[in-house]
Amino acid sequence: MVSIKDISAICGVSTATVSKALNGAPDVSEATREKIFQVSEQMKYRPNAAARALKTNRTYNLGVLFKDEAESGLTHEYFSAVLEGFRSEAESNGFDITFINTNNASMSYLEHCVYRNVDGVAIVCANFSDPQVLELSKSNLPVVTIDYVFNGKMAVLSDNLQGITDLFSYVYEKGHRRIAFIHGAPSSVTEARLVGFYRAAEQAGLDIPDAYVREGVFHDPASCARITGELLDLPEPPTCILFPDDFSALGGLNEINQRGLRVPEDISVAGYDGIHMSKVLDPPLTTIHQKTGTMGSAAALQLIEMIEHPRTTLARTSVVGGELWEGQSVSAPKK
Amino acid sequence: MVSIKDISAICGVSTATVSKALNGAPDVSEATREKIFQVSEQMKYRPNAAARALKTNRTYNLGVLFKDEAESGLTHEYFSAVLEGFRSEAESNGFDITFINTNNASMSYLEHCVYRNVDGVAIVCANFSDPQVLELSKSNLPVVTIDYVFNGKMAVLSDNLQGITDLFSYVYEKGHRRIAFIHGAPSSVTEARLVGFYRAAEQAGLDIPDAYVREGVFHDPASCARITGELLDLPEPPTCILFPDDFSALGGLNEINQRGLRVPEDISVAGYDGIHMSKVLDPPLTTIHQKTGTMGSAAALQLIEMIEHPRTTLARTSVVGGELWEGQSVSAPKK
DNA sequence: TAAAGTTACGAAATCGTTTTAGATATTTAA
DNA sequence: TTAAATATCTAAAACGATTTCGTAACTTTA
């Protein structure tokens, strides 16, 4: 490969000058700078990333922790889409990304980051109570998290509170008063949604019976199918069910269909996420679309800002609003 | 960070000896080797990847080209699952992965690989006629491709020919004789499936009318819905439709439902891929499950073999068989 | 016992950059 | 005219590893 040395030889200057010219240092004359650019262009010079990293201690590599406990990580559209937004924004800023989820026990996440010398790390999808994740969050490596906030660290959240509020208002205005909510396992996301749900109900002067609020499992149609069945078996079943996410809503839809009920004529349902599939279901699912691309992009920008200006950047949490996708799975309740 | 120098100082030996001990060179006594291991363990020494890369010209980093033209790449479960298998196997072998799909025009894929010094590259999802992809394939960088074969390069293919044959046989044995096939856009995958389809039909002594074989679009429910409608409008409509993939089959299912027909009582359908969703549809979709994890893993192993033993490794194409997932979307045809 | 062979180690070069601390030539100010 | 300031450049030292070759000490062989 052609190195700075080759360029310097051809241009008749020292390697120091070449380096400085290429990096825009002020003490290089216009003439030599131009010559150096020309030659390195023509010889297709590419700086050696390893050498540069060794010297500067900067790799322009961002670590990504993307662990799917339930084997649904990279194949979970929500997280994949966030990752794609992150990757794209990072690359626009000259950063590449490297996965740091080692599965051999030889290195912790933090050790992996150190080993690879990443400039910062994004925790996109992980178990936030995992000691290794905590270790990472406590290190002085720049960190950004998605949908979770570590104290004093950058974070990007989807606005679950607003999202569920919008969804609730929408179905309420459609006339529903018996609204059930199957939520995911306890987490900050679930918490925000529950708060939003109850607040919106309160606001509307609606009292939600405890039997209408059930804990399901994210991304698990089976559990949601079962709970949907139990809800329908209530003496006074709900007229509308909100699911933890679009995919798990499929389970509920099946249970409903199998009982010979129709959506939305007999019962209304709504999902959450706004994945591709939601638009293609029959009927199209009313859902809250989370702006995953925006979230990933915001995470990348915040992380990079922290990397470039560690002393002058305050850790902050940005909240990305969702958007109601009006499908046809919610209509006025039967009289 | 603690470096080899620190270890050498503590152990009272030279850095050369430390390096050799850590890398298992033969000319280090058992005693010093043990001491060095102990100390570096205790001081949590991690080799500096950049320094090592600079010296050895090996990064233990694999490039991954994963481009989603149609914005469905990272969010397309098939490719995501292959990638996950690849990543996992690579990491087990001490390799990390870096995306090389630059979206700024400043570097070609190959240049990006050179810049990052990756040891090899996997082309998981890309447009194989893109000049930049060709350039990559022609370079002397070790390359492995998924579902496409570059002459003289490693490749991993899903056995589409066998898969579609199995699927055909299955529906044929269920009694279907009017079998339609909506395939994807022209590509080696489509080609293999078409050959398999026609061969299987021939084998069965079945003549497939041209009107039954239609070109749709992978991963696009809308086009498949339209074509399904046209198939159903034929004077002699098929009793079974094979779709290009599970996701696009959704479009067909909707069209069928909207006409008041039921699956599988009135018409049978089958998908391809075996993504999570296929099991959760109502009825569960009969499909060919592609062993994506196996494919990704095989790709990683082949690539690494090529990297470690360039002179003694022959480029080869391995074919990973699929597996019929029997759902409930295919039954005997109506009389 | 002398020559040859082994074993265990270290000095130093090297990979391709960046960066600091001069050095030289040129220009400006006094 | 001379000192000071400025502009442009370079030598050389890093960064943290690997690797070649040499050497000293010790063992074996004849």
XYZ file of C-alpha atoms (C1' of nucleotides) in Angstrom:
730
model
C 0.000 0.000 0.000
C 1.093 3.537 -0.683
C 2.101 5.372 2.452
C 2.866 8.898 3.444
C 6.510 8.081 2.869
C 5.925 7.441 -0.819
C 4.119 10.727 -1.176
C 6.847 12.578 0.627
C 9.523 11.033 -1.588
C 7.742 12.036 -4.774
C 6.963 15.525 -3.592
C 10.459 16.037 -2.229
C 9.273 16.997 1.224
C 9.350 15.299 4.595
C 6.649 12.974 5.867
C 5.823 15.537 8.506
C 4.893 18.060 5.869
C 2.749 15.561 4.034
C 0.930 14.664 7.198
C 0.382 18.288 8.038
C -0.776 19.191 4.565
C -3.253 16.340 4.529
C -4.553 17.261 7.932
C -4.866 20.929 7.177
C -2.163 22.266 9.448
C -1.507 25.996 8.970
C 2.236 25.889 8.421
C 2.271 24.506 4.889
C 2.543 26.726 1.869
C -0.255 26.753 -0.626
C 2.022 25.433 -3.350
C 3.279 22.363 -1.527
C -0.144 21.635 -0.110
C -1.570 21.533 -3.575
C 1.193 19.342 -4.896
C 0.772 16.920 -2.027
C -2.957 16.703 -2.562
C -2.465 16.101 -6.233
C 0.062 13.345 -5.792
C -1.816 11.555 -3.047
C -4.982 11.755 -5.063
C -3.307 10.286 -8.073
C -1.513 7.559 -6.153
C -4.752 6.738 -4.371
C -3.226 7.228 -0.994
C -5.312 6.074 1.962
C -4.124 6.739 5.480
C -3.474 3.611 7.468
C -6.179 3.514 10.099
C -4.147 1.362 12.463
C -1.130 3.641 12.425
C -3.280 6.660 12.936
C -5.169 4.997 15.745
C -1.951 3.975 17.406
C -0.646 7.499 17.391
C -3.776 9.490 18.070
C -5.648 7.051 20.230
C -8.717 7.689 18.110
C -10.137 4.992 15.874
C -13.230 6.637 14.444
C -14.889 3.408 15.352
C -18.011 3.238 17.460
C -18.867 0.141 19.420
C -22.411 -1.123 19.307
C -23.908 -3.395 21.892
C -26.751 -5.214 20.298
C -27.540 -8.321 22.232
C -30.648 -10.319 21.659
C -31.342 -12.326 24.729
C -34.437 -13.733 23.159
C -32.805 -14.296 19.795
C -34.910 -11.512 18.467
C -32.398 -8.691 18.427
C -31.056 -8.344 14.932
C -34.279 -9.843 13.723
C -36.431 -7.460 15.698
C -37.384 -4.731 13.314
C -37.603 -1.999 15.900
C -34.026 -2.406 17.060
C -32.694 -3.158 13.614
C -34.175 0.048 12.349
C -32.640 2.057 15.166
C -29.319 0.448 14.408
C -29.621 1.298 10.750
C -30.276 4.930 11.576
C -27.314 4.948 13.891
C -25.008 3.344 11.377
C -25.996 5.673 8.626
C -25.528 8.827 10.670
C -22.251 7.584 12.099
C -20.870 6.903 8.654
C -21.874 10.303 7.403
C -19.631 11.633 10.135
C -16.704 9.436 9.269
C -17.272 6.823 11.931
C -17.550 3.119 11.362
C -19.238 0.746 13.719
C -18.130 -2.481 15.296
C -20.211 -4.898 17.293
C -18.867 -5.491 20.739
C -21.213 -8.178 21.923
C -18.688 -10.897 22.494
C -20.225 -14.237 23.100
C -17.125 -15.954 24.302
C -16.556 -15.257 27.944
C -12.983 -14.102 27.430
C -13.753 -10.398 27.396
C -16.331 -8.219 29.023
C -18.018 -5.584 26.906
C -15.801 -2.929 28.349
C -12.670 -4.959 27.752
C -13.792 -5.501 24.205
C -14.185 -1.747 23.783
C -10.750 -1.160 25.208
C -9.231 -3.853 23.065
C -10.755 -2.375 19.937
C -10.115 1.141 21.076
C -13.550 2.356 20.091
C -14.126 6.059 20.582
C -17.516 5.513 22.114
C -20.245 2.959 22.439
C -23.961 2.787 21.799
C -26.080 0.403 23.782
C -28.921 -0.298 21.430
C -30.422 -3.450 22.739
C -29.273 -5.073 25.920
C -30.183 -6.192 29.363
C -29.601 -3.061 31.400
C -29.182 -4.914 34.652
C -26.394 -7.090 33.317
C -23.295 -6.329 35.415
C -21.214 -6.065 32.273
C -23.545 -3.421 30.910
C -23.347 -1.548 34.178
C -19.575 -1.717 34.070
C -19.697 -0.224 30.609
C -21.995 2.558 31.697
C -19.732 3.444 34.598
C -16.562 3.581 32.550
C -15.344 6.887 31.225
C -15.946 5.793 27.677
C -18.554 7.965 25.978
C -21.820 6.039 26.058
C -25.270 6.510 24.620
C -28.228 4.317 25.370
C -31.479 3.737 23.571
C -34.718 3.625 25.528
C -32.968 3.656 28.854
C -31.211 6.313 30.879
C -28.026 5.780 32.832
C -27.463 8.574 35.250
C -25.243 11.240 33.731
C -25.041 9.568 30.344
C -26.388 10.371 26.922
C -29.662 8.699 26.048
C -32.308 8.669 23.372
C -35.814 7.704 24.266
C -38.887 7.055 22.278
C -41.678 9.140 23.689
C -43.695 6.264 25.045
C -45.683 8.433 27.370
C -46.909 10.688 24.609
C -47.327 7.774 22.257
C -49.616 5.797 24.461
C -51.474 8.978 25.340
C -52.108 9.692 21.674
C -53.227 6.157 21.139
C -55.528 6.226 24.117
C -57.055 9.527 23.045
C -57.590 8.179 19.575
C -59.510 5.120 20.681
C -61.333 7.109 23.334
C -62.537 9.544 20.753
C -63.666 6.681 18.606
C -66.045 6.010 21.467
C -64.300 3.272 23.400
C -64.744 3.229 27.152
C -63.751 -0.326 27.941
C -60.096 -0.167 26.965
C -57.676 -2.919 27.889
C -53.921 -2.622 27.831
C -51.587 -5.558 27.540
C -48.159 -4.210 28.355
C -44.684 -5.681 28.228
C -42.476 -6.884 31.031
C -41.453 -4.270 33.600
C -38.932 -1.800 32.209
C -38.642 1.926 31.810
C -40.512 1.658 28.540
C -43.354 -0.236 30.113
C -43.420 2.159 33.025
C -43.732 5.191 30.776
C -46.519 3.589 28.838
C -48.405 2.615 31.966
C -48.141 6.102 33.359
C -49.299 7.545 30.061
C -52.147 5.108 29.867
C -53.444 5.780 33.367
C -52.978 9.519 33.058
C -54.874 9.647 29.810
C -57.640 7.590 31.361
C -57.781 9.884 34.348
C -57.833 12.896 32.102
C -60.781 11.394 30.324
C -62.457 10.638 33.609
C -62.343 6.961 32.876
C -61.794 4.331 35.511
C -59.846 1.360 34.226
C -60.593 -1.882 36.029
C -57.491 -3.756 37.099
C -58.545 -6.749 35.075
C -58.061 -4.671 31.926
C -54.394 -4.043 32.497
C -52.326 -7.154 32.005
C -48.673 -8.000 31.766
C -47.705 -9.756 28.566
C -44.369 -10.308 26.907
C -42.895 -8.032 24.268
C -42.662 -9.595 20.845
C -44.435 -12.732 21.975
C -47.693 -13.425 20.183
C -48.410 -16.528 22.250
C -48.641 -14.767 25.587
C -50.726 -12.017 24.060
C -53.056 -14.540 22.494
C -53.610 -16.177 25.839
C -54.245 -12.914 27.625
C -56.536 -11.738 24.849
C -58.569 -14.879 25.399
C -58.806 -14.175 29.091
C -59.880 -10.609 28.439
C -62.582 -11.759 26.074
C -63.786 -14.206 28.692
C -64.404 -11.466 31.224
C -68.048 -10.884 32.153
C -67.631 -7.441 30.690
C -64.944 -7.779 28.038
C -63.130 -4.733 26.682
C -64.172 -3.217 23.371
C -60.596 -2.314 22.527
C -57.256 -3.889 23.332
C -53.893 -2.138 23.134
C -50.982 -4.513 22.602
C -47.336 -4.142 23.636
C -46.186 -4.156 20.024
C -47.337 -4.892 16.510
C -45.815 -8.309 16.307
C -47.338 -9.614 19.508
C -50.652 -8.115 18.439
C -50.703 -10.822 15.802
C -51.318 -13.329 18.573
C -54.275 -11.339 19.809
C -55.675 -11.000 16.315
C -55.520 -14.729 15.848
C -57.300 -15.420 19.109
C -59.997 -12.961 18.114
C -60.437 -14.480 14.684
C -60.569 -17.965 16.074
C -63.499 -16.969 18.211
C -65.323 -15.835 15.127
C -65.062 -12.189 16.056
C -64.059 -9.595 13.526
C -61.696 -6.651 13.791
C -62.724 -3.876 14.051
C -66.456 -4.605 13.829
C -66.621 -6.706 16.986
C -63.514 -5.553 18.762
C -60.859 -2.948 18.132
C -57.145 -3.485 18.560
C -54.026 -1.365 18.319
C -50.358 -2.193 18.256
C -47.204 -0.260 18.946
C -44.002 0.219 16.928
C -45.202 0.808 13.418
C -43.135 -1.884 11.756
C -43.605 -2.619 8.071
C -45.885 -5.494 8.817
C -48.457 -3.373 10.571
C -49.425 -1.724 7.299
C -49.844 -5.003 5.535
C -52.047 -6.794 7.987
C -55.709 -7.149 7.265
C -57.024 -4.868 8.542
C -54.021 -2.568 8.674
C -53.086 -2.091 12.283
C -53.617 1.194 14.035
C -50.382 1.753 15.884
C -47.851 4.262 17.118
C -44.959 4.433 14.709
C -41.703 4.980 16.512
C -39.301 7.049 14.482
C -36.495 4.583 14.697
C -34.327 6.208 12.066
C -34.481 9.516 13.870
C -33.659 7.837 17.145
C -30.618 6.062 15.768
C -29.419 9.194 14.077
C -29.858 11.280 17.211
C -27.971 8.712 19.248
C -25.066 8.810 16.817
C -24.916 12.591 16.819
C -25.012 12.840 20.579
C -22.362 10.200 20.969
C -20.073 11.859 18.460
C -20.581 15.230 20.084
C -19.515 13.720 23.374
C -16.477 12.171 21.733
C -15.343 15.327 20.006
C -16.040 17.748 22.823
C -15.913 15.789 26.042
C -15.335 18.820 28.204
C -18.037 21.018 26.831
C -20.807 18.550 26.231
C -23.488 17.922 28.781
C -25.063 14.500 28.860
C -28.630 14.840 27.821
C -31.645 12.726 27.130
C -33.485 13.409 23.970
C -36.979 12.223 23.417
C -38.212 11.333 19.970
C -41.924 11.551 19.411
C -43.901 8.850 17.666
C -46.644 9.255 15.165
C -50.057 7.695 15.058
C -50.518 5.425 12.110
C -54.197 5.182 11.572
C -54.997 1.749 10.257
C -58.406 0.163 10.193
C -58.215 -1.916 13.305
C -60.034 0.588 15.471
C -63.614 1.669 14.868
C -66.488 2.802 17.038
C -67.448 0.114 19.542
C -70.546 -1.960 19.032
C -73.512 -0.583 20.888
C -3.632 1.564 29.467
C -1.212 -1.114 30.506
C 1.152 -2.134 27.745
C 3.642 -4.872 27.117
C 6.303 -2.512 28.409
C 4.726 -2.386 31.844
C 4.574 -6.155 32.004
C 8.162 -6.478 30.913
C 9.317 -4.005 33.557
C 7.556 -5.846 36.347
C 8.719 -9.240 35.230
C 12.257 -8.057 34.669
C 12.395 -9.284 31.090
C 12.397 -7.598 27.720
C 9.261 -6.689 25.786
C 10.304 -9.219 23.205
C 10.064 -11.999 25.722
C 6.673 -10.831 26.913
C 5.353 -10.737 23.396
C 6.731 -14.163 22.694
C 5.384 -15.645 25.878
C 1.932 -14.245 25.243
C 1.911 -15.513 21.704
C 3.149 -18.955 22.606
C 6.563 -18.817 20.995
C 8.713 -21.853 21.831
C 11.790 -20.068 23.106
C 10.497 -18.990 26.494
C 11.095 -21.015 29.620
C 8.147 -22.416 31.486
C 8.982 -20.337 34.547
C 9.072 -16.942 32.859
C 6.091 -17.759 30.732
C 4.069 -18.484 33.823
C 5.169 -15.334 35.535
C 4.317 -13.238 32.509
C 0.879 -14.745 32.256
C 0.263 -14.159 35.912
C 1.293 -10.541 35.827
C -0.575 -9.666 32.665
C -3.644 -11.399 34.012
C -3.489 -9.472 37.205
C -2.784 -6.150 35.532
C -5.605 -6.803 33.090
C -3.344 -6.376 30.144
C -5.067 -6.165 26.769
C -2.998 -6.046 23.605
C -3.472 -2.871 21.644
C -5.308 -3.873 18.510
C -4.019 -0.926 16.500
C -0.374 -1.585 17.298
C -0.764 -5.226 16.506
C -2.567 -4.455 13.280
C 0.103 -1.996 12.268
C 2.848 -4.524 12.735
C 1.173 -7.703 11.532
C -1.081 -6.253 8.906
C -3.894 -8.302 10.378
C -6.818 -6.673 12.134
C -9.021 -9.605 12.990
C -11.762 -7.484 11.605
C -14.114 -8.653 8.911
C -15.895 -6.216 6.671
C -19.561 -6.733 6.012
C -21.390 -5.287 3.072
C -25.006 -5.075 3.969
C -26.774 -2.619 1.759
C -30.503 -2.358 1.621
C -31.432 -0.730 -1.613
C -35.081 -1.026 -0.767
C -34.632 0.071 2.826
C -35.444 -3.437 3.843
C -31.953 -4.750 4.503
C -31.286 -4.555 8.174
C -34.993 -4.806 8.629
C -35.347 -7.835 6.425
C -35.358 -10.786 8.723
C -33.752 -13.175 6.283
C -30.610 -11.087 5.847
C -30.519 -9.973 9.442
C -30.557 -13.578 10.546
C -27.733 -14.489 8.192
C -25.750 -11.560 9.519
C -26.368 -12.634 13.086
C -25.077 -16.121 12.317
C -22.057 -14.636 10.639
C -21.299 -12.289 13.487
C -21.637 -14.958 16.081
C -19.349 -17.417 14.333
C -16.813 -14.730 13.525
C -16.631 -13.661 17.145
C -16.173 -17.200 18.319
C -13.081 -17.201 16.166
C -11.749 -13.938 17.489
C -12.926 -11.756 14.640
C -15.015 -8.650 14.967
C -17.081 -7.201 12.210
C -17.299 -3.748 10.722
C -19.818 -2.478 8.236
C -18.243 -1.156 5.110
C -21.280 0.210 3.352
C -20.235 3.793 3.146
C -22.974 6.085 2.058
C -20.833 9.075 1.419
C -19.269 8.885 -1.975
C -15.756 9.521 -0.708
C -14.715 5.885 -0.628
C -15.622 2.851 -2.626
C -16.305 -0.364 -0.760
C -12.854 -1.610 -1.597
C -11.221 1.588 -0.479
C -13.146 1.372 2.728
C -11.849 -2.156 3.256
C -8.319 -1.027 2.580
C -8.683 1.949 4.866
C -9.943 -0.211 7.686
C -7.544 -2.971 6.856
C -10.147 -5.694 7.189
C -8.825 -9.205 6.779
C -11.700 -10.221 4.571
C -15.174 -9.196 3.582
C -18.592 -10.788 3.460
C -21.128 -9.556 0.975
C -24.373 -10.366 2.677
C -26.872 -8.197 0.938
C -25.993 -6.075 -2.033
C -26.603 -5.343 -5.635
C -24.231 -7.736 -7.354
C -24.061 -5.753 -10.543
C -22.963 -2.606 -8.788
C -19.503 -1.732 -10.183
C -18.208 -1.157 -6.681
C -19.274 -4.638 -5.678
C -17.570 -6.045 -8.740
C -14.419 -4.159 -7.900
C -14.534 -5.695 -4.460
C -15.000 -9.167 -5.845
C -12.057 -8.766 -8.172
C -9.679 -7.521 -5.537
C -7.354 -9.940 -3.837
C -9.097 -9.439 -0.552
C -10.693 -12.665 0.690
C -14.381 -12.460 -0.119
C -17.420 -14.548 0.618
C -20.855 -13.927 -0.817
C -24.284 -15.014 0.271
C -26.746 -16.310 -2.297
C -24.543 -15.353 -5.202
C -21.388 -16.806 -6.704
C -18.496 -14.759 -8.003
C -16.218 -16.842 -10.124
C -13.361 -18.241 -8.067
C -14.662 -16.839 -4.792
C -16.149 -18.361 -1.678
C -19.906 -18.428 -1.545
C -22.743 -19.766 0.543
C -26.041 -20.489 -1.080
C -29.388 -21.433 0.241
C -30.536 -24.519 -1.602
C -33.340 -22.855 -3.460
C -33.577 -25.564 -6.036
C -34.133 -28.267 -3.458
C -36.324 -26.005 -1.374
C -38.782 -25.221 -4.089
C -38.715 -28.849 -5.160
C -39.659 -29.952 -1.667
C -42.372 -27.380 -1.538
C -43.727 -28.368 -4.896
C -43.720 -32.038 -3.991
C -45.496 -31.279 -0.779
C -48.359 -29.414 -2.376
C -48.477 -31.892 -5.240
C -48.894 -34.734 -2.827
C -51.622 -32.836 -1.106
C -53.416 -33.204 -4.393
C -52.809 -29.898 -6.076
C -52.456 -29.873 -9.844
C -53.096 -26.227 -10.593
C -50.084 -24.716 -8.912
C -49.098 -21.099 -9.470
C -45.741 -19.609 -8.660
C -45.160 -15.947 -8.047
C -41.421 -15.512 -8.102
C -39.135 -12.602 -7.347
C -37.231 -10.381 -9.703
C -34.611 -12.068 -11.911
C -31.567 -13.149 -9.913
C -29.658 -16.326 -9.294
C -32.045 -17.124 -6.470
C -35.071 -16.702 -8.673
C -33.421 -18.681 -11.396
C -32.733 -21.626 -9.122
C -36.262 -21.600 -7.867
C -37.718 -21.460 -11.347
C -35.588 -24.359 -12.487
C -36.570 -26.330 -9.413
C -40.195 -25.516 -9.917
C -40.303 -26.535 -13.568
C -38.216 -29.625 -12.985
C -40.426 -30.789 -10.177
C -43.465 -30.201 -12.337
C -41.929 -32.126 -15.185
C -41.012 -34.949 -12.856
C -44.601 -35.084 -11.749
C -45.757 -35.020 -15.331
C -47.510 -31.755 -14.783
C -47.745 -29.056 -17.395
C -47.709 -25.580 -15.899
C -49.520 -22.981 -17.972
C -47.483 -19.822 -18.497
C -50.180 -17.774 -16.871
C -49.440 -19.527 -13.596
C -45.868 -18.346 -13.388
C -45.634 -14.674 -12.641
C -42.939 -12.236 -11.713
C -43.554 -10.393 -8.477
C -41.270 -8.439 -6.226
C -39.466 -9.876 -3.239
C -40.683 -8.568 0.072
C -43.443 -6.568 -1.521
C -46.939 -7.562 -0.457
C -48.592 -5.047 -2.780
C -47.299 -6.544 -6.009
C -48.120 -10.020 -4.796
C -51.616 -8.957 -3.849
C -52.184 -7.600 -7.325
C -50.867 -10.692 -9.029
C -52.837 -12.934 -6.714
C -55.941 -11.084 -7.792
C -55.084 -11.635 -11.432
C -54.471 -15.310 -10.826
C -57.811 -15.672 -9.108
C -59.472 -13.944 -12.036
C -58.210 -16.523 -14.491
C -60.882 -18.692 -16.102
C -59.218 -21.605 -14.415
C -57.585 -20.197 -11.300
C -54.877 -22.113 -9.459
C -55.734 -24.087 -6.356
C -52.409 -23.271 -4.783
C -50.099 -20.279 -4.981
C -46.433 -20.258 -4.040
C -45.114 -16.836 -3.044
C -41.613 -15.400 -3.306
C -41.349 -15.053 0.455
C -43.386 -15.122 3.627
C -43.714 -11.399 3.957
C -44.983 -10.795 0.463
C -47.358 -13.726 0.922
C -49.204 -11.483 3.354
C -50.341 -9.409 0.399
C -51.704 -12.482 -1.303
C -53.465 -13.608 1.847
C -55.174 -10.270 2.161
C -56.360 -10.325 -1.424
C -57.734 -13.806 -0.872
C -59.505 -12.836 2.313
C -60.984 -9.752 0.750
C -62.596 -11.909 -1.860
C -64.254 -13.910 0.838
C -62.146 -16.956 0.176
C -60.583 -18.912 2.985
C -57.101 -20.393 3.334
C -56.640 -23.304 3.022
C -60.251 -24.415 2.459
C -60.743 -22.486 -0.766
C -57.182 -21.956 -1.836
C -53.799 -23.055 -0.556
C -50.762 -20.831 -0.269
C -47.148 -21.267 0.681
C -44.388 -18.824 1.445
C -40.621 -19.016 1.481
C -38.048 -18.056 4.124
C -39.503 -19.312 7.352
C -39.296 -16.047 9.255
C -40.780 -15.798 12.729
C -43.940 -14.283 11.412
C -44.821 -17.281 9.293
C -45.540 -19.352 12.383
C -47.774 -16.736 13.871
C -50.023 -16.063 10.940
C -53.499 -17.486 10.895
C -53.310 -20.044 9.486
C -49.621 -20.676 10.074
C -47.880 -20.488 6.758
C -46.445 -23.536 5.086
C -43.034 -22.444 3.946
C -39.432 -23.400 3.376
C -37.342 -22.335 6.310
C -33.920 -21.222 5.209
C -31.284 -22.034 7.775
C -29.979 -18.537 8.004
C -27.877 -19.095 11.098
C -26.112 -22.009 9.445
C -25.531 -19.978 6.331
C -24.012 -17.076 8.209
C -21.855 -19.378 10.238
C -20.648 -21.266 7.181
C -19.810 -18.022 5.450
C -17.737 -16.879 8.408
C -15.840 -20.150 8.619
C -15.074 -20.222 4.925
C -13.929 -16.651 4.939
C -11.686 -17.190 7.938
C -10.229 -20.316 6.414
C -9.359 -18.318 3.328
C -7.782 -15.634 5.472
C -5.687 -17.988 7.557
C -4.608 -20.312 4.771
C -4.758 -18.371 1.537
C -2.402 -20.673 -0.297
C -4.019 -23.945 0.603
C -7.671 -23.054 0.519
C -9.766 -23.586 -2.538
C -12.680 -21.282 -3.104
C -15.823 -23.296 -2.781
C -19.547 -22.854 -2.810
C -21.436 -24.487 -0.028
C -25.120 -25.066 -0.254
C -27.267 -25.035 2.841
C -30.473 -26.984 2.667
C -33.767 -25.602 3.850
C -36.456 -27.355 5.777
C -40.143 -27.574 5.125
C -42.191 -25.940 7.806
C -45.603 -27.475 7.572
C -48.123 -24.866 8.546
C -51.816 -25.052 7.839
C -52.016 -22.973 4.733
C -51.962 -25.921 2.387
C -54.656 -28.559 2.320
C -56.168 -30.802 -0.323
C -57.754 -28.751 -3.098
C -61.493 -28.396 -3.315
C -63.020 -30.897 -5.663
C 38.277 -31.351 27.597
C 37.116 -29.105 23.389
C 33.689 -28.677 19.920
C 29.074 -28.612 18.795
C 24.415 -28.129 19.816
C 20.466 -26.241 22.741
C 17.975 -23.184 25.357
C 16.503 -18.763 26.863
C 16.731 -14.371 26.351
C 17.443 -9.303 24.575
C 18.682 -5.316 21.307
C 16.973 -3.109 17.818
C 14.434 -2.458 13.666
C 10.022 -1.970 11.995
C 4.936 -1.025 10.808
C 2.661 4.222 9.167
C 1.341 7.865 11.264
C 1.382 12.393 14.287
C 3.583 15.974 16.721
C 7.061 18.663 19.053
C 10.848 21.357 18.951
C 13.885 23.323 16.377
C 16.113 25.212 11.895
C 16.312 28.023 7.896
C 14.919 31.495 4.945
C 12.253 35.426 4.321
C 9.893 39.531 5.672
C 8.971 43.262 8.687
C 10.016 46.686 12.127
C 13.126 49.817 14.343
C 21.315 48.014 8.517
C 20.131 44.957 12.008
C 17.089 42.711 15.165
C 12.754 40.680 15.579
C 8.932 38.406 13.686
C 6.957 35.244 10.484
C 6.493 31.525 7.268
C 7.789 27.081 5.904
C 9.831 23.139 6.581
C 12.380 18.902 8.854
C 14.519 15.600 12.202
C 13.328 12.688 15.381
C 10.638 10.803 18.914
C 6.870 8.741 19.902
C 2.460 5.151 19.802
C 2.583 -0.500 21.220
C 3.263 -4.263 19.412
C 6.151 -8.224 16.510
C 10.195 -10.342 14.743
C 14.908 -11.142 13.262
C 19.238 -12.063 14.574
C 22.743 -12.332 17.817
C 24.640 -13.880 22.231
C 25.431 -15.975 26.562
C 24.916 -19.874 29.301
C 24.388 -24.417 29.623
C 24.361 -29.477 27.788
C 25.653 -32.914 25.116
C 28.880 -35.395 22.252
C 33.288 -37.096 20.710
